[in-house]
PDB file of C-alpha atoms in Angstrom:
ATOM      1  CA  MET A   1      -0.009   0.076   0.032  1.00  0.00           C
ATOM      2  CA  SER A   2       1.232   3.307  -1.056  1.00  0.00           C
ATOM      3  CA  SER A   3       2.775   5.460   1.949  1.00  0.00           C
ATOM      4  CA  TRP A   4       0.200   8.337   1.198  1.00  0.00           C
ATOM      5  CA  LYS A   5      -2.740   6.451   1.670  1.00  0.00           C
ATOM      6  CA  LEU A   6      -1.679   5.775   5.353  1.00  0.00           C
ATOM      7  CA  LEU A   7      -2.690   8.983   6.075  1.00  0.00           C
ATOM      8  CA  CYS A   8      -6.033   9.311   4.133  1.00  0.00           C
ATOM      9  CA  THR A   9      -8.235   8.350   7.115  1.00  0.00           C
ATOM     10  CA  SER A  10      -6.428  10.178   9.548  1.00  0.00           C
ATOM     11  CA  LEU A  11      -9.103  12.858   9.716  1.00  0.00           C
ATOM     12  CA  THR A  12     -12.270  10.652   9.071  1.00  0.00           C
ATOM     13  CA  LEU A  13     -14.999  11.930  11.233  1.00  0.00           C
ATOM     14  CA  SER A  14     -14.816  11.587  15.092  1.00  0.00           C
ATOM     15  CA  ALA A  15     -18.585  11.175  15.917  1.00  0.00           C
ATOM     16  CA  SER A  16     -19.158  12.887  19.258  1.00  0.00           C
ATOM     17  CA  ALA A  17     -22.128  13.194  21.546  1.00  0.00           C
ATOM     18  CA  SER A  18     -24.633  15.903  21.778  1.00  0.00           C
ATOM     19  CA  LEU A  19     -23.553  19.420  22.109  1.00  0.00           C
ATOM     20  CA  CYS A  20     -23.559  21.339  25.471  1.00  0.00           C
ATOM     21  CA  ALA A  21     -26.930  23.200  26.580  1.00  0.00           C
ATOM     22  CA  ALA A  22     -25.832  26.380  24.485  1.00  0.00           C
ATOM     23  CA  GLN A  23     -25.985  24.193  21.232  1.00  0.00           C
ATOM     24  CA  SER A  24     -29.765  23.293  20.972  1.00  0.00           C
ATOM     25  CA  GLY A  25     -31.076  19.835  19.344  1.00  0.00           C
ATOM     26  CA  SER A  26     -32.037  16.428  20.422  1.00  0.00           C
ATOM     27  CA  SER A  27     -28.948  14.373  21.624  1.00  0.00           C
ATOM     28  CA  ASP A  28     -30.134  12.065  18.605  1.00  0.00           C
ATOM     29  CA  ALA A  29     -29.806  14.785  16.005  1.00  0.00           C
ATOM     30  CA  GLN A  30     -26.412  16.028  17.583  1.00  0.00           C
ATOM     31  CA  ALA A  31     -24.937  12.612  18.171  1.00  0.00           C
ATOM     32  CA  ASN A  32     -22.559  12.532  15.098  1.00  0.00           C
ATOM     33  CA  ASN A  33     -21.404  16.105  15.472  1.00  0.00           C
ATOM     34  CA  PRO A  34     -17.581  16.220  15.204  1.00  0.00           C
ATOM     35  CA  LEU A  35     -17.338  19.423  16.992  1.00  0.00           C
ATOM     36  CA  ALA A  36     -19.234  18.755  19.916  1.00  0.00           C
ATOM     37  CA  ASN A  37     -18.182  20.412  23.083  1.00  0.00           C
ATOM     38  CA  MET A  38     -17.644  17.235  24.932  1.00  0.00           C
ATOM     39  CA  THR A  39     -14.835  14.438  25.768  1.00  0.00           C
ATOM     40  CA  ALA A  40     -14.992  11.491  23.530  1.00  0.00           C
ATOM     41  CA  PHE A  41     -13.165   8.222  23.017  1.00  0.00           C
ATOM     42  CA  ASN A  42     -13.894   6.511  19.592  1.00  0.00           C
ATOM     43  CA  MET A  43     -12.470   3.109  18.355  1.00  0.00           C
ATOM     44  CA  GLN A  44     -13.232   2.653  14.577  1.00  0.00           C
ATOM     45  CA  ASN A  45     -12.110   0.229  12.199  1.00  0.00           C
ATOM     46  CA  TYR A  46     -11.566  -0.026   8.315  1.00  0.00           C
ATOM     47  CA  TYR A  47     -11.510  -3.463   7.135  1.00  0.00           C
ATOM     48  CA  ILE A  48     -10.353  -3.181   3.470  1.00  0.00           C
ATOM     49  CA  GLY A  49     -11.365  -6.172   1.379  1.00  0.00           C
ATOM     50  CA  ASP A  50      -9.737  -5.339  -1.962  1.00  0.00           C
ATOM     51  CA  VAL A  51      -6.472  -3.323  -2.121  1.00  0.00           C
ATOM     52  CA  SER A  52      -5.919  -1.830  -5.559  1.00  0.00           C
ATOM     53  CA  GLY A  53      -2.358  -3.120  -7.192  1.00  0.00           C
ATOM     54  CA  THR A  54      -2.478  -6.073  -5.111  1.00  0.00           C
ATOM     55  CA  ASP A  55      -4.641  -9.430  -4.447  1.00  0.00           C
ATOM     56  CA  LYS A  56      -4.722  -8.489  -0.509  1.00  0.00           C
ATOM     57  CA  ASP A  57      -6.867  -7.395   2.146  1.00  0.00           C
ATOM     58  CA  ALA A  58      -5.825  -4.837   4.429  1.00  0.00           C
ATOM     59  CA  ASN A  59      -6.962  -3.275   8.068  1.00  0.00           C
ATOM     60  CA  GLN A  60      -6.796   0.006   9.980  1.00  0.00           C
ATOM     61  CA  PHE A  61      -8.155   0.462  13.538  1.00  0.00           C
ATOM     62  CA  TRP A  62      -8.220   3.859  14.892  1.00  0.00           C
ATOM     63  CA  LEU A  63      -8.083   5.150  18.640  1.00  0.00           C
ATOM     64  CA  ARG A  64      -9.552   8.525  18.867  1.00  0.00           C
ATOM     65  CA  PHE A  65      -9.468  11.118  21.776  1.00  0.00           C
ATOM     66  CA  ALA A  66     -11.141  14.426  21.633  1.00  0.00           C
ATOM     67  CA  LYS A  67     -11.233  17.198  24.268  1.00  0.00           C
ATOM     68  CA  PRO A  68     -12.591  20.698  24.220  1.00  0.00           C
ATOM     69  CA  PHE A  69     -10.735  23.485  25.526  1.00  0.00           C
ATOM     70  CA  SER A  70     -10.543  27.261  25.647  1.00  0.00           C
ATOM     71  CA  VAL A  71      -7.755  29.850  24.857  1.00  0.00           C
ATOM     72  CA  ASP A  72      -8.778  33.344  26.295  1.00  0.00           C
ATOM     73  CA  ASP A  73     -12.705  33.934  24.612  1.00  0.00           C
ATOM     74  CA  SER A  74     -12.026  31.366  22.084  1.00  0.00           C
ATOM     75  CA  ASN A  75     -13.273  27.680  21.998  1.00  0.00           C
ATOM     76  CA  TRP A  76     -11.630  24.774  20.566  1.00  0.00           C
ATOM     77  CA  ILE A  77     -11.409  21.020  20.028  1.00  0.00           C
ATOM     78  CA  LEU A  78      -8.193  19.010  20.158  1.00  0.00           C
ATOM     79  CA  ARG A  79      -8.320  15.514  18.465  1.00  0.00           C
ATOM     80  CA  ALA A  80      -5.791  12.767  18.610  1.00  0.00           C
ATOM     81  CA  SER A  81      -5.704   9.801  16.385  1.00  0.00           C
ATOM     82  CA  LEU A  82      -3.728   7.000  16.479  1.00  0.00           C
ATOM     83  CA  PRO A  83      -4.036   3.872  13.915  1.00  0.00           C
ATOM     84  CA  VAL A  84      -2.955  -0.119  14.170  1.00  0.00           C
ATOM     85  CA  ASN A  85      -2.441  -0.817  10.604  1.00  0.00           C
ATOM     86  CA  THR A  86      -2.148  -4.184   8.835  1.00  0.00           C
ATOM     87  CA  TYR A  87      -1.064  -3.782   5.384  1.00  0.00           C
ATOM     88  CA  PRO A  88       0.545  -6.171   2.718  1.00  0.00           C
ATOM     89  CA  THR A  89       4.042  -5.070   2.044  1.00  0.00           C
ATOM     90  CA  PRO A  90       6.504  -6.279  -0.667  1.00  0.00           C
ATOM     91  CA  PRO A  91       8.111  -8.129  -2.198  1.00  0.00           C
ATOM     92  CA  ASP A  92       6.056 -11.210  -1.031  1.00  0.00           C
ATOM     93  CA  GLY A  93       2.832  -9.317  -0.081  1.00  0.00           C
ATOM     94  CA  GLY A  94       2.932 -10.640   3.590  1.00  0.00           C
ATOM     95  CA  HIS A  95       1.007  -8.512   6.081  1.00  0.00           C
ATOM     96  CA  LYS A  96       2.715  -6.506   8.581  1.00  0.00           C
ATOM     97  CA  THR A  97       0.839  -4.939  11.610  1.00  0.00           C
ATOM     98  CA  GLY A  98       1.946  -2.292  14.045  1.00  0.00           C
ATOM     99  CA  LEU A  99       1.291   1.353  15.000  1.00  0.00           C
ATOM    100  CA  GLY A 100       0.907   4.007  12.433  1.00  0.00           C
ATOM    101  CA  ASP A 101       1.512   7.535  12.311  1.00  0.00           C
ATOM    102  CA  VAL A 102      -0.328   9.648  14.955  1.00  0.00           C
ATOM    103  CA  ASN A 103      -2.448  12.784  13.742  1.00  0.00           C
ATOM    104  CA  LEU A 104      -3.314  15.881  15.739  1.00  0.00           C
ATOM    105  CA  PHE A 105      -5.493  18.538  14.868  1.00  0.00           C
ATOM    106  CA  ALA A 106      -6.831  21.693  16.997  1.00  0.00           C
ATOM    107  CA  SER A 107     -10.369  23.323  15.486  1.00  0.00           C
ATOM    108  CA  TRP A 108     -11.421  26.822  16.442  1.00  0.00           C
ATOM    109  CA  LEU A 109     -15.027  26.805  16.947  1.00  0.00           C
ATOM    110  CA  ILE A 110     -16.504  30.108  15.285  1.00  0.00           C
ATOM    111  CA  ASP A 111     -19.952  31.373  16.294  1.00  0.00           C
ATOM    112  CA  THR A 112     -22.060  30.794  13.384  1.00  0.00           C
ATOM    113  CA  GLY A 113     -24.990  32.858  15.100  1.00  0.00           C
ATOM    114  CA  ASN A 114     -27.136  29.442  14.730  1.00  0.00           C
ATOM    115  CA  PRO A 115     -26.689  27.156  17.780  1.00  0.00           C
ATOM    116  CA  ALA A 116     -27.440  24.228  15.390  1.00  0.00           C
ATOM    117  CA  VAL A 117     -24.666  24.950  13.128  1.00  0.00           C
ATOM    118  CA  SER A 118     -21.264  24.135  13.905  1.00  0.00           C
ATOM    119  CA  PHE A 119     -18.405  25.343  11.914  1.00  0.00           C
ATOM    120  CA  GLY A 120     -14.731  25.165  12.825  1.00  0.00           C
ATOM    121  CA  PHE A 121     -11.107  25.267  11.498  1.00  0.00           C
ATOM    122  CA  GLY A 122      -7.443  25.049  12.319  1.00  0.00           C
ATOM    123  CA  PRO A 123      -4.011  23.337  12.160  1.00  0.00           C
ATOM    124  CA  GLN A 124      -3.173  19.818  12.079  1.00  0.00           C
ATOM    125  CA  ILE A 125       0.232  17.914  12.345  1.00  0.00           C
ATOM    126  CA  THR A 126       1.076  14.299  11.545  1.00  0.00           C
ATOM    127  CA  ALA A 127       4.143  12.622  13.023  1.00  0.00           C
ATOM    128  CA  PRO A 128       6.294   9.543  11.931  1.00  0.00           C
ATOM    129  CA  THR A 129       5.451   7.227  15.002  1.00  0.00           C
ATOM    130  CA  ALA A 130       4.928   3.957  12.808  1.00  0.00           C
ATOM    131  CA  THR A 131       6.747   0.960  14.242  1.00  0.00           C
ATOM    132  CA  ASP A 132       7.594  -0.311  10.542  1.00  0.00           C
ATOM    133  CA  ASP A 133       8.507   1.684   7.654  1.00  0.00           C
ATOM    134  CA  ALA A 134       6.014  -0.109   5.740  1.00  0.00           C
ATOM    135  CA  LEU A 135       3.454   1.106   8.019  1.00  0.00           C
ATOM    136  CA  GLY A 136       3.788   4.772   7.997  1.00  0.00           C
ATOM    137  CA  THR A 137       5.331   7.920   5.943  1.00  0.00           C
ATOM    138  CA  GLU A 138       8.246   8.222   7.677  1.00  0.00           C
ATOM    139  CA  LYS A 139       7.480  12.077   7.065  1.00  0.00           C
ATOM    140  CA  TRP A 140       6.502  14.926   9.204  1.00  0.00           C
ATOM    141  CA  SER A 141       3.561  16.682   7.951  1.00  0.00           C
ATOM    142  CA  ALA A 142       1.140  19.941   8.697  1.00  0.00           C
ATOM    143  CA  GLY A 143      -1.557  21.514   7.162  1.00  0.00           C
ATOM    144  CA  LEU A 144      -5.252  22.732   7.895  1.00  0.00           C
ATOM    145  CA  VAL A 145      -8.902  21.190   8.670  1.00  0.00           C
ATOM    146  CA  ASN A 146     -12.167  22.709   8.190  1.00  0.00           C
ATOM    147  CA  VAL A 147     -15.460  21.128   9.677  1.00  0.00           C
ATOM    148  CA  LEU A 148     -19.041  22.042   9.298  1.00  0.00           C
ATOM    149  CA  PHE A 149     -22.204  20.318  10.930  1.00  0.00           C
ATOM    150  CA  ASN A 150     -25.609  21.288  10.347  1.00  0.00           C
ATOM    151  CA  ALA A 151     -28.305  19.860  12.911  1.00  0.00           C
ATOM    152  CA  SER A 152     -31.019  22.453  11.870  1.00  0.00           C
ATOM    153  CA  SER A 153     -33.299  19.714  11.231  1.00  0.00           C
ATOM    154  CA  PRO A 154     -34.005  16.924  14.109  1.00  0.00           C
ATOM    155  CA  LYS A 155     -34.547  14.420  11.211  1.00  0.00           C
ATOM    156  CA  PHE A 156     -31.501  15.325   8.954  1.00  0.00           C
ATOM    157  CA  GLN A 157     -28.053  16.496   9.708  1.00  0.00           C
ATOM    158  CA  TYR A 158     -25.347  16.912   7.264  1.00  0.00           C
ATOM    159  CA  GLY A 159     -21.721  18.382   6.920  1.00  0.00           C
ATOM    160  CA  TYR A 160     -18.277  18.101   5.897  1.00  0.00           C
ATOM    161  CA  LEU A 161     -14.803  17.609   7.013  1.00  0.00           C
ATOM    162  CA  ALA A 162     -12.063  18.744   4.529  1.00  0.00           C
ATOM    163  CA  SER A 163      -8.299  18.305   5.268  1.00  0.00           C
ATOM    164  CA  TRP A 164      -4.920  19.257   3.482  1.00  0.00           C
ATOM    165  CA  GLN A 165      -1.190  18.493   4.652  1.00  0.00           C
ATOM    166  CA  HIS A 166       2.112  18.541   3.164  1.00  0.00           C
ATOM    167  CA  SER A 167       5.345  17.056   4.593  1.00  0.00           C
ATOM    168  CA  PHE A 168       8.086  19.284   5.737  1.00  0.00           C
ATOM    169  CA  ALA A 169      10.759  17.027   7.260  1.00  0.00           C
ATOM    170  CA  GLY A 170      11.727  13.357   7.544  1.00  0.00           C
ATOM    171  CA  ASP A 171      13.099  10.450   5.256  1.00  0.00           C
ATOM    172  CA  SER A 172      14.620  12.105   2.311  1.00  0.00           C
ATOM    173  CA  ASN A 173      14.458   8.698   0.594  1.00  0.00           C
ATOM    174  CA  ARG A 174      10.595   8.597   1.028  1.00  0.00           C
ATOM    175  CA  ASP A 175       7.864   9.886  -1.207  1.00  0.00           C
ATOM    176  CA  ASP A 176       6.856  13.346  -0.042  1.00  0.00           C
ATOM    177  CA  VAL A 177       3.116  13.862   1.422  1.00  0.00           C
ATOM    178  CA  ASN A 178       0.931  16.164  -0.388  1.00  0.00           C
ATOM    179  CA  LEU A 179      -2.560  14.870   0.402  1.00  0.00           C
ATOM    180  CA  GLY A 180      -6.162  16.474   0.374  1.00  0.00           C
ATOM    181  CA  THR A 181      -9.263  14.869   1.675  1.00  0.00           C
ATOM    182  CA  PHE A 182     -12.924  15.556   1.809  1.00  0.00           C
ATOM    183  CA  GLN A 183     -15.366  13.697   3.676  1.00  0.00           C
ATOM    184  CA  PRO A 184     -19.039  14.601   3.237  1.00  0.00           C
ATOM    185  CA  PHE A 185     -21.376  13.122   5.779  1.00  0.00           C
ATOM    186  CA  MET A 186     -25.241  12.778   6.122  1.00  0.00           C
ATOM    187  CA  PHE A 187     -27.357  11.071   8.822  1.00  0.00           C
ATOM    188  CA  TYR A 188     -31.208  10.501   8.733  1.00  0.00           C
ATOM    189  CA  GLN A 189     -32.768   9.768  12.303  1.00  0.00           C
ATOM    190  CA  LEU A 190     -35.453   6.932  12.059  1.00  0.00           C
ATOM    191  CA  GLY A 191     -36.250   7.153  15.643  1.00  0.00           C
ATOM    192  CA  GLY A 192     -35.424   5.660  19.025  1.00  0.00           C
ATOM    193  CA  GLY A 193     -31.953   6.392  18.364  1.00  0.00           C
ATOM    194  CA  THR A 194     -31.731   4.416  15.203  1.00  0.00           C
ATOM    195  CA  TYR A 195     -30.019   6.415  12.208  1.00  0.00           C
ATOM    196  CA  LEU A 196     -28.941   5.860   8.486  1.00  0.00           C
ATOM    197  CA  ARG A 197     -25.678   7.200   7.408  1.00  0.00           C
ATOM    198  CA  ALA A 198     -23.067   7.803   4.785  1.00  0.00           C
ATOM    199  CA  ALA A 199     -19.595   9.317   5.810  1.00  0.00           C
ATOM    200  CA  PRO A 200     -16.912   8.480   2.919  1.00  0.00           C
ATOM    201  CA  ILE A 201     -13.661   9.694   2.542  1.00  0.00           C
ATOM    202  CA  TRP A 202     -12.643  11.055  -0.610  1.00  0.00           C
ATOM    203  CA  VAL A 203      -8.882  11.447  -1.233  1.00  0.00           C
ATOM    204  CA  TYR A 204      -6.678  13.042  -3.741  1.00  0.00           C
ATOM    205  CA  ASN A 205      -2.922  12.820  -3.641  1.00  0.00           C
ATOM    206  CA  PHE A 206      -1.515  15.927  -5.410  1.00  0.00           C
ATOM    207  CA  GLN A 207       1.909  14.240  -5.367  1.00  0.00           C
ATOM    208  CA  ASN A 208       1.160  11.822  -8.105  1.00  0.00           C
ATOM    209  CA  ASP A 209      -2.721  12.559  -9.106  1.00  0.00           C
ATOM    210  CA  SER A 210      -3.808   9.211  -7.593  1.00  0.00           C
ATOM    211  CA  TYR A 211      -7.409   9.430  -6.132  1.00  0.00           C
ATOM    212  CA  SER A 212      -9.967   7.585  -4.520  1.00  0.00           C
ATOM    213  CA  VAL A 213     -13.809   8.237  -4.495  1.00  0.00           C
ATOM    214  CA  PRO A 214     -15.771   5.628  -2.301  1.00  0.00           C
ATOM    215  CA  LEU A 215     -19.460   5.563  -1.561  1.00  0.00           C
ATOM    216  CA  GLY A 216     -21.498   3.789   1.191  1.00  0.00           C
ATOM    217  CA  VAL A 217     -24.559   3.720   3.216  1.00  0.00           C
ATOM    218  CA  GLY A 218     -24.999   2.376   6.665  1.00  0.00           C
ATOM    219  CA  ILE A 219     -27.031   2.233   9.989  1.00  0.00           C
ATOM    220  CA  GLY A 220     -26.175   3.294  13.682  1.00  0.00           C
ATOM    221  CA  GLN A 221     -27.602   3.408  16.956  1.00  0.00           C
ATOM    222  CA  VAL A 222     -27.362   5.505  19.656  1.00  0.00           C
ATOM    223  CA  ILE A 223     -27.730   4.401  23.298  1.00  0.00           C
ATOM    224  CA  LYS A 224     -27.340   7.113  26.454  1.00  0.00           C
ATOM    225  CA  GLN A 225     -26.543   5.356  29.813  1.00  0.00           C
ATOM    226  CA  GLY A 226     -26.118   7.604  32.545  1.00  0.00           C
ATOM    227  CA  SER A 227     -23.939  10.177  31.690  1.00  0.00           C
ATOM    228  CA  THR A 228     -22.525   8.278  28.688  1.00  0.00           C
ATOM    229  CA  VAL A 229     -23.511   8.304  25.183  1.00  0.00           C
ATOM    230  CA  TYR A 230     -22.864   5.221  23.144  1.00  0.00           C
ATOM    231  CA  ASN A 231     -22.782   5.385  19.499  1.00  0.00           C
ATOM    232  CA  PHE A 232     -22.643   2.092  17.541  1.00  0.00           C
ATOM    233  CA  PHE A 233     -22.285   1.987  13.719  1.00  0.00           C
ATOM    234  CA  VAL A 234     -21.621  -0.090  10.244  1.00  0.00           C
ATOM    235  CA  GLU A 235     -21.433   1.300   7.028  1.00  0.00           C
ATOM    236  CA  PRO A 236     -20.172  -0.763   3.887  1.00  0.00           C
ATOM    237  CA  GLN A 237     -18.340   1.509   1.111  1.00  0.00           C
ATOM    238  CA  GLY A 238     -17.710   0.603  -2.280  1.00  0.00           C
ATOM    239  CA  SER A 239     -15.257   2.423  -4.742  1.00  0.00           C
ATOM    240  CA  VAL A 240     -17.047   4.321  -7.558  1.00  0.00           C
ATOM    241  CA  ALA A 241     -13.755   6.076  -9.057  1.00  0.00           C
ATOM    242  CA  ASP A 242     -10.178   5.351  -8.261  1.00  0.00           C
ATOM    243  CA  HIS A 243      -6.860   5.566  -9.629  1.00  0.00           C
ATOM    244  CA  GLY A 244      -3.247   4.144  -8.629  1.00  0.00           C
ATOM    245  CA  PRO A 245      -2.080   1.509  -6.169  1.00  0.00           C
ATOM    246  CA  GLY A 246      -3.140   1.263  -2.736  1.00  0.00           C
ATOM    247  CA  GLN A 247      -6.784   2.247  -2.882  1.00  0.00           C
ATOM    248  CA  PRO A 248      -9.556   0.614  -1.190  1.00  0.00           C
ATOM    249  CA  ARG A 249     -11.848  -1.140  -3.799  1.00  0.00           C
ATOM    250  CA  TRP A 250     -14.218  -1.955  -0.976  1.00  0.00           C
ATOM    251  CA  GLN A 251     -14.392  -1.524   2.539  1.00  0.00           C
ATOM    252  CA  VAL A 252     -16.554  -1.834   5.825  1.00  0.00           C
ATOM    253  CA  PHE A 253     -16.415   1.014   8.148  1.00  0.00           C
ATOM    254  CA  ALA A 254     -17.479   0.086  11.718  1.00  0.00           C
ATOM    255  CA  GLY A 255     -17.132   1.881  15.180  1.00  0.00           C
ATOM    256  CA  LEU A 256     -18.027   2.593  18.787  1.00  0.00           C
ATOM    257  CA  ASN A 257     -17.953   5.996  19.862  1.00  0.00           C
ATOM    258  CA  LEU A 258     -18.077   6.936  23.407  1.00  0.00           C
ATOM    259  CA  GLN A 259     -18.984  10.539  24.905  1.00  0.00           C
ATOM    260  CA  PHE A 260     -18.945  11.707  28.117  1.00  0.00           C
ATOM    261  CA  ASN A 261     -20.656  14.580  30.226  1.00  0.00           C
TER     262      ASN A 261
END
């Protein structure tokens, strides 16, 4: 799997629970807001059944932690993401498993004038923490993220997470990183905490013009127990357009997101 692909899901939607009281809307409608003013811990997994350029499968398991904080009068969300990667590696195509590159971003939450609409942007950095050269980029990268979430409707919520990052240091023998991602997301509430979802990640590698455009539809369930919100989901995704090696031809995105009051 090409090294740039190792970064492509580092900014995937980190679903969080209901917003604080200042942000109106039911907890079900807000349950997938990545800018929620709450502490969150997420376990998310991509099983990639077919990696382009190989006859192998792959897997990414993500641990994510998000925490709101304030600087003077500004409100921010800090999120850390660490993958455990299992990828086919040359020359024999055998799988290697280990930690990948850690990603951090901080999003400044801007007052939109509408408590149901969240908007934020800020810096990100990715560090070469992989336990094996084949499981990471061996590069330091930095860039920007931008997030929108609209929960004006109790039935249908939508938004996006856009990111870009470029390498600035690291192993000179490895390919540079110059990667953009765009993740549209939509959630339709069925009632009782059950919802339909679509949250694919579209990736474009500016370094070599490779790209991946998956689409999918899944289902999720939100359950509140005491002060903790549990958000379970599964979303099969298939590629509608891709170019270059290391792309997911089909994958299953699943996870459990925990949010704490």
